[in-house]
GROMACS .gro file of C-alpha atoms in nm:
model
  397
    1MET     CA    1   3.398  -1.501  -0.598
    2GLN     CA    2   3.091  -1.724  -0.620
    3PRO     CA    3   2.811  -1.573  -0.829
    4GLN     CA    4   2.540  -1.392  -0.638
    5ASN     CA    5   2.166  -1.441  -0.684
    6SER     CA    6   2.122  -1.454  -1.059
    7LEU     CA    7   1.770  -1.310  -1.068
    8LEU     CA    8   1.855  -1.008  -0.854
    9SER     CA    9   2.181  -0.954  -1.038
   10ALA     CA   10   1.990  -0.943  -1.365
   11THR     CA   11   1.725  -0.708  -1.228
   12GLY     CA   12   1.791  -0.342  -1.305
   13THR     CA   13   1.725  -0.041  -1.089
   14THR     CA   14   1.354   0.044  -1.097
   15ILE     CA   15   1.244   0.286  -1.366
   16PHE     CA   16   1.103   0.511  -1.094
   17THR     CA   17   1.444   0.550  -0.933
   18VAL     CA   18   1.611   0.607  -1.271
   19MET     CA   19   1.362   0.869  -1.387
   20SER     CA   20   1.346   1.045  -1.049
   21ALA     CA   21   1.726   1.075  -1.048
   22LEU     CA   22   1.715   1.213  -1.403
   23ALA     CA   23   1.447   1.461  -1.299
   24LEU     CA   24   1.665   1.580  -1.013
   25GLU     CA   25   1.967   1.610  -1.239
   26HIS     CA   26   1.782   1.829  -1.488
   27GLY     CA   27   1.562   2.026  -1.249
   28ALA     CA   28   1.250   1.870  -1.399
   29ILE     CA   29   0.899   1.863  -1.255
   30ASN     CA   30   0.855   1.499  -1.159
   31LEU     CA   31   0.521   1.363  -1.280
   32GLY     CA   32   0.675   1.018  -1.297
   33GLN     CA   33   0.666   0.856  -0.955
   34GLY     CA   34   0.325   0.833  -0.792
   35PHE     CA   35   0.357   1.031  -0.472
   36PRO     CA   36   0.164   1.345  -0.374
   37ASP     CA   37   0.354   1.668  -0.318
   38TYR     CA   38   0.126   1.750  -0.024
   39ASP     CA   39   0.072   1.590   0.316
   40GLY     CA   40  -0.221   1.381   0.431
   41PRO     CA   41  -0.488   1.468   0.690
   42ASP     CA   42  -0.370   1.665   0.993
   43ASP     CA   43  -0.558   1.447   1.243
   44VAL     CA   44  -0.389   1.132   1.113
   45ILE     CA   45  -0.045   1.290   1.136
   46GLU     CA   46  -0.116   1.433   1.482
   47ALA     CA   47  -0.233   1.093   1.606
   48ALA     CA   48   0.093   0.933   1.491
   49ALA     CA   49   0.298   1.214   1.644
   50ALA     CA   50   0.117   1.183   1.978
   51ALA     CA   51   0.162   0.806   1.971
   52LEU     CA   52   0.541   0.852   1.973
   53LYS     CA   53   0.523   1.007   2.318
   54ASP     CA   54   0.288   0.781   2.513
   55GLY     CA   55   0.536   0.511   2.609
   56ARG     CA   56   0.438   0.243   2.359
   57ASN     CA   57   0.741   0.235   2.131
   58GLN     CA   58   0.850  -0.126   2.169
   59TYR     CA   59   0.759  -0.415   1.940
   60PRO     CA   60   0.387  -0.415   1.865
   61PRO     CA   61   0.204  -0.743   1.798
   62LEU     CA   62   0.324  -0.927   1.489
   63THR     CA   63  -0.009  -0.889   1.308
   64GLY     CA   64  -0.052  -0.520   1.400
   65VAL     CA   65  -0.173  -0.308   1.690
   66PRO     CA   66  -0.532  -0.392   1.796
   67GLU     CA   67  -0.657  -0.041   1.709
   68LEU     CA   68  -0.551  -0.073   1.348
   69ARG     CA   69  -0.667  -0.431   1.299
   70GLN     CA   70  -1.007  -0.331   1.434
   71ALA     CA   71  -1.014  -0.025   1.209
   72VAL     CA   72  -0.925  -0.232   0.901
   73ALA     CA   73  -1.206  -0.477   0.978
   74ALA     CA   74  -1.455  -0.194   1.040
   75HIS     CA   75  -1.350  -0.026   0.715
   76ALA     CA   76  -1.403  -0.348   0.516
   77ARG     CA   77  -1.750  -0.387   0.670
   78ARG     CA   78  -1.849  -0.023   0.615
   79PHE     CA   79  -1.750   0.004   0.250
   80TYR     CA   80  -1.792  -0.349   0.116
   81GLY     CA   81  -1.994  -0.554   0.362
   82ILE     CA   82  -1.694  -0.779   0.430
   83GLU     CA   83  -1.706  -0.931   0.777
   84ALA     CA   84  -1.354  -1.002   0.906
   85ASP     CA   85  -1.230  -1.099   1.251
   86PRO     CA   86  -0.968  -0.836   1.344
   87ASN     CA   87  -0.793  -1.090   1.566
   88ALA     CA   88  -0.767  -1.368   1.309
   89GLU     CA   89  -0.815  -1.224   0.961
   90VAL     CA   90  -0.619  -0.896   0.946
   91ILE     CA   91  -0.239  -0.856   0.916
   92VAL     CA   92  -0.061  -0.521   0.912
   93THR     CA   93   0.253  -0.494   0.698
   94SER     CA   94   0.527  -0.245   0.624
   95GLY     CA   95   0.366  -0.121   0.307
   96ALA     CA   96   0.161  -0.284   0.033
   97THR     CA   97   0.469  -0.410  -0.151
   98GLU     CA   98   0.554  -0.621   0.153
   99ALA     CA   99   0.190  -0.727   0.177
  100ILE     CA  100   0.196  -0.850  -0.184
  101THR     CA  101   0.517  -1.043  -0.119
  102ALA     CA  102   0.381  -1.199   0.201
  103CYS     CA  103   0.061  -1.310   0.028
  104LEU     CA  104   0.254  -1.466  -0.261
  105MET     CA  105   0.483  -1.640  -0.013
  106ALA     CA  106   0.182  -1.773   0.176
  107VAL     CA  107   0.050  -1.979  -0.116
  108LEU     CA  108   0.317  -2.032  -0.383
  109ASN     CA  109   0.553  -2.328  -0.395
  110PRO     CA  110   0.840  -2.365  -0.644
  111GLY     CA  111   0.696  -2.475  -0.976
  112ASP     CA  112   0.348  -2.335  -0.912
  113GLU     CA  113   0.210  -2.105  -1.180
  114CYS     CA  114   0.089  -1.753  -1.099
  115VAL     CA  115  -0.117  -1.551  -1.347
  116LEU     CA  116  -0.009  -1.187  -1.388
  117ILE     CA  117  -0.184  -0.920  -1.593
  118GLU     CA  118   0.020  -0.679  -1.804
  119PRO     CA  119   0.089  -0.394  -1.783
  120LEU     CA  120   0.193  -0.466  -1.426
  121TYR     CA  121   0.364  -0.301  -1.133
  122ASP     CA  122   0.735  -0.372  -1.155
  123THR     CA  123   0.777  -0.573  -0.832
  124TYR     CA  124   0.519  -0.840  -0.919
  125LEU     CA  125   0.726  -1.047  -1.159
  126PRO     CA  126   1.057  -1.055  -0.965
  127VAL     CA  127   0.885  -1.170  -0.644
  128VAL     CA  128   0.701  -1.452  -0.823
  129LYS     CA  129   1.030  -1.565  -0.978
  130LEU     CA  130   1.225  -1.535  -0.653
  131LEU     CA  131   0.977  -1.776  -0.497
  132GLY     CA  132   1.052  -2.026  -0.772
  133ALA     CA  133   0.703  -1.994  -0.920
  134VAL     CA  134   0.629  -1.962  -1.290
  135PRO     CA  135   0.461  -1.640  -1.413
  136LYS     CA  136   0.189  -1.670  -1.678
  137LEU     CA  137   0.140  -1.331  -1.842
  138VAL     CA  138  -0.188  -1.207  -1.986
  139ARG     CA  139  -0.192  -0.870  -2.162
  140LEU     CA  140  -0.453  -0.595  -2.161
  141ASN     CA  141  -0.445  -0.372  -2.468
  142PRO     CA  142  -0.501   0.003  -2.496
  143PRO     CA  143  -0.699   0.214  -2.532
  144ASP     CA  144  -0.982   0.043  -2.341
  145TRP     CA  145  -0.775  -0.217  -2.151
  146ALA     CA  146  -1.060  -0.471  -2.172
  147LEU     CA  147  -1.003  -0.809  -2.009
  148PRO     CA  148  -0.914  -1.063  -2.282
  149ARG     CA  149  -1.126  -1.350  -2.156
  150ALA     CA  150  -1.004  -1.624  -2.388
  151GLU     CA  151  -0.639  -1.543  -2.317
  152LEU     CA  152  -0.699  -1.525  -1.943
  153ALA     CA  153  -0.879  -1.859  -1.941
  154ALA     CA  154  -0.595  -2.014  -2.142
  155ALA     CA  155  -0.341  -1.896  -1.883
  156PHE     CA  156  -0.503  -2.113  -1.614
  157GLY     CA  157  -0.412  -2.479  -1.599
  158PRO     CA  158  -0.335  -2.774  -1.371
  159LYS     CA  159  -0.033  -2.598  -1.216
  160THR     CA  160  -0.203  -2.264  -1.154
  161LYS     CA  161  -0.200  -2.170  -0.787
  162ALA     CA  162  -0.289  -1.799  -0.788
  163ILE     CA  163  -0.357  -1.479  -0.975
  164LEU     CA  164  -0.211  -1.145  -0.870
  165PHE     CA  165  -0.489  -0.901  -0.946
  166ASN     CA  166  -0.467  -0.519  -0.941
  167SER     CA  167  -0.781  -0.304  -0.942
  168PRO     CA  168  -0.797  -0.005  -0.967
  169MET     CA  169  -0.501  -0.073  -1.191
  170ASN     CA  170  -0.162   0.091  -1.220
  171PRO     CA  171  -0.063   0.218  -1.477
  172THR     CA  172  -0.380   0.187  -1.687
  173GLY     CA  173  -0.625   0.359  -1.453
  174LYS     CA  174  -0.867   0.074  -1.523
  175VAL     CA  175  -1.136  -0.023  -1.271
  176PHE     CA  176  -1.246  -0.379  -1.342
  177THR     CA  177  -1.617  -0.421  -1.404
  178ALA     CA  178  -1.853  -0.654  -1.219
  179ALA     CA  179  -1.872  -0.878  -1.527
  180GLU     CA  180  -1.493  -0.899  -1.556
  181LEU     CA  181  -1.460  -0.980  -1.187
  182ALA     CA  182  -1.724  -1.252  -1.219
  183PHE     CA  183  -1.523  -1.409  -1.501
  184VAL     CA  184  -1.207  -1.408  -1.289
  185ALA     CA  185  -1.399  -1.555  -0.994
  186GLU     CA  186  -1.532  -1.839  -1.208
  187LEU     CA  187  -1.179  -1.926  -1.323
  188LEU     CA  188  -1.054  -1.925  -0.963
  189GLN     CA  189  -1.327  -2.163  -0.856
  190ARG     CA  190  -1.289  -2.391  -1.157
  191HIS     CA  191  -0.913  -2.424  -1.105
  192ASP     CA  192  -0.921  -2.410  -0.722
  193CYS     CA  193  -0.686  -2.108  -0.704
  194TYR     CA  194  -0.614  -1.810  -0.481
  195ALA     CA  195  -0.618  -1.438  -0.561
  196ILE     CA  196  -0.377  -1.178  -0.426
  197CYS     CA  197  -0.579  -0.859  -0.469
  198ASP     CA  198  -0.376  -0.538  -0.487
  199GLU     CA  199  -0.643  -0.279  -0.406
  200VAL     CA  200  -0.426   0.010  -0.288
  201TYR     CA  201  -0.620   0.259  -0.506
  202GLU     CA  202  -0.957   0.142  -0.373
  203HIS     CA  203  -1.074   0.493  -0.284
  204LEU     CA  204  -0.921   0.665  -0.587
  205THR     CA  205  -1.195   0.609  -0.846
  206PHE     CA  206  -1.356   0.862  -1.080
  207ASP     CA  207  -1.652   0.929  -1.309
  208GLY     CA  208  -1.885   0.729  -1.085
  209ALA     CA  209  -1.678   0.410  -1.116
  210LYS     CA  210  -1.699   0.196  -0.804
  211HIS     CA  211  -1.431  -0.037  -0.678
  212ILE     CA  212  -1.563  -0.388  -0.617
  213PRO     CA  213  -1.331  -0.614  -0.416
  214LEU     CA  214  -1.302  -0.957  -0.575
  215MET     CA  215  -1.340  -1.089  -0.220
  216THR     CA  216  -1.707  -0.984  -0.216
  217LEU     CA  217  -1.808  -1.216  -0.502
  218PRO     CA  218  -1.970  -1.554  -0.429
  219GLY     CA  219  -1.717  -1.823  -0.342
  220MET     CA  220  -1.426  -1.576  -0.313
  221ARG     CA  221  -1.421  -1.513   0.064
  222GLU     CA  222  -1.178  -1.800   0.135
  223ARG     CA  223  -0.967  -1.752  -0.179
  224CYS     CA  224  -0.879  -1.382  -0.168
  225MET     CA  225  -0.612  -1.186   0.016
  226ARG     CA  226  -0.719  -0.821  -0.004
  227ILE     CA  227  -0.446  -0.556   0.025
  228GLY     CA  228  -0.494  -0.191   0.120
  229SER     CA  229  -0.248   0.095   0.164
  230ALA     CA  230  -0.242   0.391   0.400
  231GLY     CA  231   0.006   0.555   0.165
  232LYS     CA  232  -0.250   0.587  -0.114
  233THR     CA  233  -0.564   0.633   0.097
  234PHE     CA  234  -0.414   0.908   0.315
  235SER     CA  235  -0.151   1.060   0.083
  236LEU     CA  236   0.126   0.942   0.316
  237THR     CA  237   0.333   0.722   0.087
  238GLY     CA  238   0.644   0.741   0.304
  239TRP     CA  239   0.473   0.580   0.600
  240LYS     CA  240   0.469   0.238   0.432
  241VAL     CA  241   0.174   0.092   0.619
  242GLY     CA  242  -0.024  -0.178   0.439
  243TYR     CA  243  -0.292  -0.417   0.557
  244ILE     CA  244  -0.422  -0.753   0.443
  245THR     CA  245  -0.771  -0.890   0.497
  246CYS     CA  246  -0.804  -1.263   0.434
  247ASP     CA  247  -0.980  -1.573   0.558
  248ARG     CA  248  -0.858  -1.729   0.883
  249SER     CA  249  -0.746  -2.033   0.681
  250LEU     CA  250  -0.492  -1.812   0.495
  251ALA     CA  251  -0.393  -1.567   0.768
  252PRO     CA  252  -0.143  -1.790   0.957
  253ASN     CA  253   0.077  -1.839   0.650
  254VAL     CA  254   0.051  -1.473   0.555
  255ALA     CA  255   0.155  -1.380   0.910
  256LYS     CA  256   0.450  -1.622   0.900
  257ALA     CA  257   0.569  -1.467   0.575
  258HIS     CA  258   0.537  -1.119   0.730
  259GLN     CA  259   0.730  -1.244   1.034
  260ASN     CA  260   1.020  -1.339   0.808
  261LEU     CA  261   1.015  -1.020   0.603
  262THR     CA  262   0.980  -0.727   0.845
  263PHE     CA  263   0.817  -0.886   1.152
  264THR     CA  264   0.634  -0.566   1.242
  265THR     CA  265   0.557  -0.205   1.149
  266PRO     CA  266   0.612   0.119   1.349
  267PRO     CA  267   0.335   0.128   1.613
  268ASN     CA  268   0.287   0.504   1.609
  269LEU     CA  269   0.222   0.503   1.234
  270GLN     CA  270  -0.021   0.215   1.275
  271ARG     CA  271  -0.218   0.409   1.532
  272GLY     CA  272  -0.229   0.716   1.309
  273VAL     CA  273  -0.367   0.503   1.024
  274ALA     CA  274  -0.630   0.360   1.260
  275VAL     CA  275  -0.759   0.715   1.312
  276GLY     CA  276  -0.764   0.765   0.935
  277LEU     CA  277  -0.962   0.452   0.854
  278ARG     CA  278  -1.231   0.561   1.097
  279LYS     CA  279  -1.277   0.901   0.931
  280ASP     CA  280  -1.629   0.971   0.808
  281ASP     CA  281  -1.747   0.891   0.457
  282ALA     CA  282  -1.705   1.253   0.350
  283TYR     CA  283  -1.326   1.219   0.369
  284PHE     CA  284  -1.317   0.924   0.128
  285ALA     CA  285  -1.564   1.085  -0.113
  286GLY     CA  286  -1.365   1.407  -0.096
  287LEU     CA  287  -1.040   1.225  -0.173
  288SER     CA  288  -1.192   1.087  -0.492
  289ALA     CA  289  -1.337   1.423  -0.598
  290HIS     CA  290  -1.012   1.604  -0.518
  291LEU     CA  291  -0.806   1.369  -0.735
  292GLU     CA  292  -1.064   1.359  -1.013
  293ALA     CA  293  -1.030   1.736  -1.048
  294LYS     CA  294  -0.652   1.701  -1.072
  295ARG     CA  295  -0.689   1.424  -1.330
  296ASP     CA  296  -0.918   1.645  -1.538
  297ARG     CA  297  -0.681   1.940  -1.513
  298LEU     CA  298  -0.382   1.740  -1.635
  299ALA     CA  299  -0.579   1.545  -1.897
  300ARG     CA  300  -0.730   1.860  -2.045
  301GLY     CA  301  -0.394   2.031  -2.064
  302LEU     CA  302  -0.216   1.733  -2.220
  303ALA     CA  303  -0.493   1.695  -2.480
  304GLU     CA  304  -0.467   2.065  -2.569
  305ILE     CA  305  -0.092   2.025  -2.619
  306GLY     CA  306  -0.154   1.737  -2.861
  307PHE     CA  307  -0.127   1.415  -2.661
  308ASP     CA  308  -0.387   1.143  -2.711
  309VAL     CA  309  -0.505   1.095  -2.350
  310LEU     CA  310  -0.647   0.755  -2.260
  311PRO     CA  311  -0.938   0.725  -2.012
  312ALA     CA  312  -0.844   0.676  -1.645
  313GLN     CA  313  -1.114   0.570  -1.401
  314GLY     CA  314  -0.884   0.523  -1.103
  315SER     CA  315  -0.536   0.548  -0.948
  316TYR     CA  316  -0.291   0.841  -0.960
  317PHE     CA  317  -0.206   0.813  -1.330
  318ILE     CA  318  -0.292   0.910  -1.686
  319THR     CA  319  -0.159   0.715  -1.983
  320THR     CA  320  -0.092   0.918  -2.298
  321ASP     CA  321  -0.002   0.836  -2.658
  322PHE     CA  322   0.268   1.080  -2.768
  323ARG     CA  323   0.268   0.987  -3.140
  324PRO     CA  324   0.041   1.280  -3.236
  325LEU     CA  325   0.324   1.511  -3.127
  326GLY     CA  326   0.538   1.378  -3.412
  327PHE     CA  327   0.799   1.220  -3.185
  328ASN     CA  328   0.942   0.918  -3.367
  329GLY     CA  329   1.143   0.752  -3.088
  330ASP     CA  330   1.020   0.499  -2.834
  331ASP     CA  331   0.874   0.573  -2.492
  332VAL     CA  332   1.209   0.555  -2.309
  333ALA     CA  333   1.358   0.807  -2.550
  334PHE     CA  334   1.051   1.027  -2.519
  335CYS     CA  335   1.057   1.032  -2.139
  336ARG     CA  336   1.429   1.104  -2.133
  337THR     CA  337   1.387   1.380  -2.390
  338ILE     CA  338   1.108   1.564  -2.214
  339THR     CA  339   1.297   1.534  -1.885
  340GLU     CA  340   1.611   1.684  -2.037
  341GLU     CA  341   1.453   1.938  -2.272
  342ALA     CA  342   1.105   2.021  -2.139
  343LYS     CA  343   1.207   1.967  -1.774
  344VAL     CA  344   0.905   1.743  -1.709
  345THR     CA  345   0.936   1.375  -1.617
  346ALA     CA  346   0.701   1.089  -1.706
  347ILE     CA  347   0.738   0.711  -1.696
  348PRO     CA  348   0.768   0.496  -2.012
  349VAL     CA  349   0.485   0.244  -2.009
  350THR     CA  350   0.707  -0.035  -2.146
  351ALA     CA  351   0.851  -0.047  -1.792
  352PHE     CA  352   0.526  -0.221  -1.691
  353TYR     CA  353   0.562  -0.506  -1.942
  354ALA     CA  354   0.770  -0.822  -1.910
  355SER     CA  355   0.688  -0.993  -2.239
  356ALA     CA  356   0.809  -0.899  -2.586
  357ASP     CA  357   0.654  -0.649  -2.827
  358ALA     CA  358   0.509  -0.416  -2.568
  359PRO     CA  359   0.352  -0.099  -2.707
  360SER     CA  360   0.628   0.161  -2.700
  361HIS     CA  361   0.446   0.487  -2.766
  362TYR     CA  362   0.283   0.557  -2.430
  363ALA     CA  363   0.396   0.768  -2.135
  364ARG     CA  364   0.243   0.769  -1.787
  365PHE     CA  365   0.195   1.097  -1.599
  366ALA     CA  366   0.103   1.127  -1.229
  367PHE     CA  367  -0.159   1.387  -1.140
  368CYS     CA  368  -0.140   1.360  -0.758
  369LYS     CA  369   0.029   1.700  -0.742
  370GLY     CA  370  -0.067   2.056  -0.653
  371GLU     CA  371  -0.249   2.260  -0.916
  372ALA     CA  372   0.044   2.500  -0.952
  373VAL     CA  373   0.279   2.209  -1.020
  374ILE     CA  374   0.043   2.058  -1.279
  375ASP     CA  375   0.005   2.396  -1.451
  376ALA     CA  376   0.380   2.457  -1.451
  377ALA     CA  377   0.443   2.114  -1.605
  378LEU     CA  378   0.184   2.182  -1.875
  379ASP     CA  379   0.342   2.520  -1.950
  380ARG     CA  380   0.682   2.357  -1.991
  381LEU     CA  381   0.549   2.083  -2.217
  382ARG     CA  382   0.355   2.334  -2.425
  383GLY     CA  383   0.665   2.546  -2.473
  384TRP     CA  384   0.869   2.239  -2.565
  385VAL     CA  385   0.618   2.122  -2.826
  386GLU     CA  386   0.598   2.472  -2.977
  387SER     CA  387   0.978   2.497  -2.986
  388ARG     CA  388   1.007   2.159  -3.159
  389GLY     CA  389   0.748   2.269  -3.412
  390ARG     CA  390   0.948   2.581  -3.494
  391GLN     CA  391   1.267   2.376  -3.526
  392LEU     CA  392   1.101   2.124  -3.761
  393THR     CA  393   0.955   2.405  -3.969
  394ALA     CA  394   1.295   2.574  -3.993
  395ALA     CA  395   1.462   2.246  -4.089
  396ALA     CA  396   1.202   2.180  -4.357
  397GLY     CA  397   1.248   2.532  -4.496
   0.00000   0.00000   0.00000
C-alpha cells in the first residue's frame, strides 16, 4: 500500500486521551483534561433545548446564526471596546480548535514561518506543519513564564507571516501583561505579520489580572483574529462552539477555511450561546471568582502535600513541580504513577513542548471540578505521599 500522510502517521494520540483512558482504567480522579464536572448556566442550556423544537434545524448561515454573530460583536464591544460588524467581521466555528485551524489556513502559505510560544497546546504545531508552514518556537521558562523578548524578536524574519498567541495561556496560567503585548504588537507591525489570538480563557482570570486582547492595541485591529470559546466561558466544553472576530479584510478567507472544514455549527447550540454572551456582567465576574476559589483550594492542598505550586493567573490549570516529593522519574512517569497508585490523574507538562530539553519535572492539574472532587483528589495524593514516605523509611532502615 502507498504510505499515508507522513505527518499524521507520526503524530501520536493526544496526551489527554492517553491519560484519560489510564484514569478510567485505574478508577482515578481525572484532574488531567480541562473540562468541568458540572454543567453550565441553566438559561443557556434551556435556550438551546428550546431552539431544537422551533423548526429551525436546517443549515444555518455559513458564518453563524445572526443572533450569535450579533452577540459576539456586542460582547467584544462591552468588554474590550472592540467595534466589529456582526455581518462582516464575525465567524462562528465548531469549537475553538477549528477556529484556530481556520485562521491559520486563512493566512499561511507553504514555506511561510509561524511563531509559536512554548509550552503550547498540542494541536498548534501539527496544524502549522500540515499547512506546509514552518514553525519557529520560542520558549517561556518557569516559574514566572516571562516573555523572552530577545528570543521572540529573533524568531521573526523575512518569511514570518504570523504568530499564534495564547493568553490567558494553557498550561502556564499566564496572563500576558500590557508591556508584553506592546512588544508583540511592535514586532507584528515591524514585520507586517498577522496574529491568531487564542483567547478561550478570556473570562477565567484571577488575582485582579485583566485579559487584554492584542486586537485592542494600536495598529492591531487589521492584523488580529481573536478567538473565543463557549465551552470555556459557559462550562459547556462538549458543545464545541467557537467564534472569531477579525477585520473584514481577513474574514472572507477565514470563512472559506471554515467552509472547507465543517461548513457550519449546530444552530440550536449557537442560539444558546447567544443567550449566554448577553448575560449581565455579574455572570462573568462570578465565573472568575468561582474558579479562583477552586484554584486556591487545589493550590493550597497541593502545597500542603509538598508540591511546589507555580502561580496561575488564568485558565483552568495549575502547574506544579513534584521534585520536592522526592520522586526521581520524569513527568510522564510521575503522572502514570500517581494515576496507578494514588488514583489521581494529571498531565505531564512535557506534552506541551515540541523542542528538545523541555523541563521534565512539572505536572499540570485542572481545578475546574467540584469541591468534593478536589478534596477527594487531595486526600488520595496525601495518602500516597505518606505511604511512599513510610516505604522509603522502611527501605532505609
